[in-house]
GROMACS .gro file of N, CA and C in nm:
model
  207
    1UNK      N    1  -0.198  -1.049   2.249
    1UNK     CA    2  -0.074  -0.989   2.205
    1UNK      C    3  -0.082  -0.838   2.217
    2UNK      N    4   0.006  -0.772   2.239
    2UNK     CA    5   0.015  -0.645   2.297
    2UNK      C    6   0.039  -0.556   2.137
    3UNK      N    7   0.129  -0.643   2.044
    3UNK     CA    8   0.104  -0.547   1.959
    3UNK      C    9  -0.022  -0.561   1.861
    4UNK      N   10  -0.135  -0.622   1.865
    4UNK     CA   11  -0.274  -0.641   1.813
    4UNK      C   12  -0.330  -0.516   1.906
    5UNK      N   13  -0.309  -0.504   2.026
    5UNK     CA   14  -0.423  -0.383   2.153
    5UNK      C   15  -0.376  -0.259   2.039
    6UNK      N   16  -0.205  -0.256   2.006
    6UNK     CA   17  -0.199  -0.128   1.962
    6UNK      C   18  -0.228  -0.041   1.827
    7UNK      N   19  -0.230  -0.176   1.734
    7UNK     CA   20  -0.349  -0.188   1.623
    7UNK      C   21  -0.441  -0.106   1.626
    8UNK      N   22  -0.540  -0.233   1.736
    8UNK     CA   23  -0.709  -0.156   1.791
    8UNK      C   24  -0.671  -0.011   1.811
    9UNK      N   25  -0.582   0.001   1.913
    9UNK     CA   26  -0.592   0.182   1.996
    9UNK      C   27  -0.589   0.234   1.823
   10UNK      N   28  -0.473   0.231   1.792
   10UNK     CA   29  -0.431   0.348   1.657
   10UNK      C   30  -0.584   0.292   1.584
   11UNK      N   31  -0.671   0.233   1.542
   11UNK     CA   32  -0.767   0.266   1.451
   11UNK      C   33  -0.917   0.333   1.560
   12UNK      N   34  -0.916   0.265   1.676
   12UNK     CA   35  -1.013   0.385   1.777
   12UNK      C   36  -0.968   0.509   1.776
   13UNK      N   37  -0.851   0.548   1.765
   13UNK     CA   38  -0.802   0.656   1.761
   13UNK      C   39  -0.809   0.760   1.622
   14UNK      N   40  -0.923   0.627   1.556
   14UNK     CA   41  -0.834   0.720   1.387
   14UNK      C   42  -0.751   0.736   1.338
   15UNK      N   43  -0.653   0.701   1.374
   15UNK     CA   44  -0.513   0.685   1.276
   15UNK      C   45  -0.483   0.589   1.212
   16UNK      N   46  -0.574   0.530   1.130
   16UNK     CA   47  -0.534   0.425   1.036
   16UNK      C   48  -0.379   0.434   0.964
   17UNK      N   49  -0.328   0.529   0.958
   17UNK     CA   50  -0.123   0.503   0.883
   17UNK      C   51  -0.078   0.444   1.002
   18UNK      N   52  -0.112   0.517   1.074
   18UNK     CA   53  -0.038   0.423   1.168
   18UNK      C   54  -0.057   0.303   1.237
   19UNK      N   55  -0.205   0.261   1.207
   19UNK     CA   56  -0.220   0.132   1.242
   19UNK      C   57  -0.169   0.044   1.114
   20UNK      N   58  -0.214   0.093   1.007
   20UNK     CA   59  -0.105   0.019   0.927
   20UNK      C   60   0.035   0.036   0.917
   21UNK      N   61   0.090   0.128   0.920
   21UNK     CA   62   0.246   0.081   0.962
   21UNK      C   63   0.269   0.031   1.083
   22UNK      N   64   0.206  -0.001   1.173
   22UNK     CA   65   0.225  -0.096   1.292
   22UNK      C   66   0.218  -0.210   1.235
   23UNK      N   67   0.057  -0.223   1.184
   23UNK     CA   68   0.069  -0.393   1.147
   23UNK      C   69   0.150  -0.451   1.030
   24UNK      N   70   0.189  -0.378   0.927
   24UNK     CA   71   0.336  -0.399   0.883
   24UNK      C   72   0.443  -0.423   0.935
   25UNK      N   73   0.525  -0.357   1.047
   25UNK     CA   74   0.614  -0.380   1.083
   25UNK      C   75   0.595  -0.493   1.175
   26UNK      N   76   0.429  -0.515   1.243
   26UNK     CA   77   0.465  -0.634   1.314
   26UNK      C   78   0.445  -0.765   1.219
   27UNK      N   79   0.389  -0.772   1.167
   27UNK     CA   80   0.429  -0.862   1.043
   27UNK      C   81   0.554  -0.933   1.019
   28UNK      N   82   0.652  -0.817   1.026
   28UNK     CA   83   0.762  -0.829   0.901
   28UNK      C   84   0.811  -0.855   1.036
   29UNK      N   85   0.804  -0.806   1.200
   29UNK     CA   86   0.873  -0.920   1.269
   29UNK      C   87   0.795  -1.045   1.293
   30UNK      N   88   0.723  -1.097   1.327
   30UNK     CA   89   0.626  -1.188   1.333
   30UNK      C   90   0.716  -1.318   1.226
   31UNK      N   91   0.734  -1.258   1.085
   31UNK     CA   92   0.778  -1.361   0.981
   31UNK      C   93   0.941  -1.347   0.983
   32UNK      N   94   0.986  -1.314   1.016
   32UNK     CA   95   1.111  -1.299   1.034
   32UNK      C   96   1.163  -1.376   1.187
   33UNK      N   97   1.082  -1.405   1.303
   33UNK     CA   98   1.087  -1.475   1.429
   33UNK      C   99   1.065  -1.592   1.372
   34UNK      N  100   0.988  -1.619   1.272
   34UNK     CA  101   0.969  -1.769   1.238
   34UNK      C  102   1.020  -1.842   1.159
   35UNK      N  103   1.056  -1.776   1.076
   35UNK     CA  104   1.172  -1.761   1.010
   35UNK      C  105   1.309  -1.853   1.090
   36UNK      N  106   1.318  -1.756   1.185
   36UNK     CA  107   1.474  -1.794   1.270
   36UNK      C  108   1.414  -1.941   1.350
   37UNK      N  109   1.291  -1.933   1.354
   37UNK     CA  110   1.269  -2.042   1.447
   37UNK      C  111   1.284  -2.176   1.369
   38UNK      N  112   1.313  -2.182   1.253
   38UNK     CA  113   1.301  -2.317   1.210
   38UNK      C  114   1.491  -2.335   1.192
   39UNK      N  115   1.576  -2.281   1.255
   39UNK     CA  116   1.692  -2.320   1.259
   39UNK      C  117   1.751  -2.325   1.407
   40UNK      N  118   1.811  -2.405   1.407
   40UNK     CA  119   1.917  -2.380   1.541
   40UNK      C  120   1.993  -2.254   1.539
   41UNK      N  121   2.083  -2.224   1.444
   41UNK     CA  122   2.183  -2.099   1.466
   41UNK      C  123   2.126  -1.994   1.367
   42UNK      N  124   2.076  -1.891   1.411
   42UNK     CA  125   2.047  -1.767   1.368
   42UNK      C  126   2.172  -1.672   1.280
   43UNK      N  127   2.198  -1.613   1.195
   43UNK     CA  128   2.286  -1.521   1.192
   43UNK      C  129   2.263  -1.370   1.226
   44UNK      N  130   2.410  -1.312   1.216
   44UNK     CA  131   2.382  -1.174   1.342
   44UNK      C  132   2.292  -1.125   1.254
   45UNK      N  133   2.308  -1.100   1.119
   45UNK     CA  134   2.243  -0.996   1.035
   45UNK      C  135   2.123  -1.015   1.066
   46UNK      N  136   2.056  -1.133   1.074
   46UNK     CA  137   1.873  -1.213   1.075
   46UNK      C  138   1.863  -1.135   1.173
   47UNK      N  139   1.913  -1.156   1.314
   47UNK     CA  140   1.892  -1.149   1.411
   47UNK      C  141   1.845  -0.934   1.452
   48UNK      N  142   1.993  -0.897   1.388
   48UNK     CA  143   1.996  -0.793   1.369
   48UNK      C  144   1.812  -0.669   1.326
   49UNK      N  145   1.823  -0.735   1.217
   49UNK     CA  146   1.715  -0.728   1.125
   49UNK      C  147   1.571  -0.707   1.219
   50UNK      N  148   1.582  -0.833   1.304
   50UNK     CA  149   1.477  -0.902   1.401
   50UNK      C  150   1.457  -0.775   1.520
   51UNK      N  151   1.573  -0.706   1.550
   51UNK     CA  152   1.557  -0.622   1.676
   51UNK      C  153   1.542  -0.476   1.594
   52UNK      N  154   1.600  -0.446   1.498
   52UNK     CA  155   1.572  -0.315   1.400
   52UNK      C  156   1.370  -0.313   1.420
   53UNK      N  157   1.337  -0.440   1.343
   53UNK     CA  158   1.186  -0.400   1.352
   53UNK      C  159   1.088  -0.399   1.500
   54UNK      N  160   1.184  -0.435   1.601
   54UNK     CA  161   1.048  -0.453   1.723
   54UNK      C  162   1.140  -0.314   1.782
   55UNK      N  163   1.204  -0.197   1.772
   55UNK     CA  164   1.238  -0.097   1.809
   55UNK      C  165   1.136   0.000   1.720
   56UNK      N  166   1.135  -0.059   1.586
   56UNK     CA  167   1.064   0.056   1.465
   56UNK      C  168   0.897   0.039   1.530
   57UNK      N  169   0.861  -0.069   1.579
   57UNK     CA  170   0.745  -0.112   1.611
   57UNK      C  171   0.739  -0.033   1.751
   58UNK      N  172   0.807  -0.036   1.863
   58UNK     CA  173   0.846   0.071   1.959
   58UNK      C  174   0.856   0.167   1.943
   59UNK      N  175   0.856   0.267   1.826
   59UNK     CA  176   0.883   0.407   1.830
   59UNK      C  177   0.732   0.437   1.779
   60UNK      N  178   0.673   0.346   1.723
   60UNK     CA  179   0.567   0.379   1.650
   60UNK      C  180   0.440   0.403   1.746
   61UNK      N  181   0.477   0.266   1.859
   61UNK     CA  182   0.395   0.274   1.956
   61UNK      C  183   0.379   0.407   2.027
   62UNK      N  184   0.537   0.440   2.106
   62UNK     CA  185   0.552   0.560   2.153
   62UNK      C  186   0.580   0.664   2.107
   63UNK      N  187   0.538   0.639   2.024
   63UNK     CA  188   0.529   0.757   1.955
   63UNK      C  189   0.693   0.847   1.937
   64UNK      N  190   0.794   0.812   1.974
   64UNK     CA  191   0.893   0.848   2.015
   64UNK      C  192   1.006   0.747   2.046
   65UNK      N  193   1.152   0.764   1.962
   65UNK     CA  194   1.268   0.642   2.014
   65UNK      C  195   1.276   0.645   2.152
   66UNK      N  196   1.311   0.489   2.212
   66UNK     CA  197   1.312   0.449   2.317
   66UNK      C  198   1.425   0.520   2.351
   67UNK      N  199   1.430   0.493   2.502
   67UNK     CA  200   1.575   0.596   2.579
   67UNK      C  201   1.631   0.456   2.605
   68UNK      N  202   1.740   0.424   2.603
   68UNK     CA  203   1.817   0.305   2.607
   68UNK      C  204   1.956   0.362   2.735
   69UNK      N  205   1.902   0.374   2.851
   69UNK     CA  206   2.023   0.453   2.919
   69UNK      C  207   2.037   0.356   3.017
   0.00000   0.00000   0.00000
């Protein structure tokens, strides 16, 4: 899994906050995907929710919000 490598990097790197707020936020999507997975119809908000944290998990990575152009 790609967001576990970025875990590793942020604590080789020494930045343990930010490896823990990585592995928090991937968490909180992780349980929230499984979550949706035990239903057929998702709602927008879940869903919503679901793409808020793998962007927060994306900025964290890059250090910087994605360019969405």
């Amino acid at each position: 899994y790609n967001a576990l490598n970025g875990v590793t990097s942020f604590i080789y790197a020494n930045m343990p906050d930010k490896a823990l707020s990585y592995l928090n936020k991937f968490a909180k999507h992780l349980r929230i995907t499984l979550e949706n997975s035990r239903d057929s119809w998702v709602t927008l908000s879940s869903e919503l929710e679901s793409i808020e944290c793998y962007i927060e998990l994306e900025i964290i990575h890059l250090d910087r919000p994605p360019n969405f152009q």
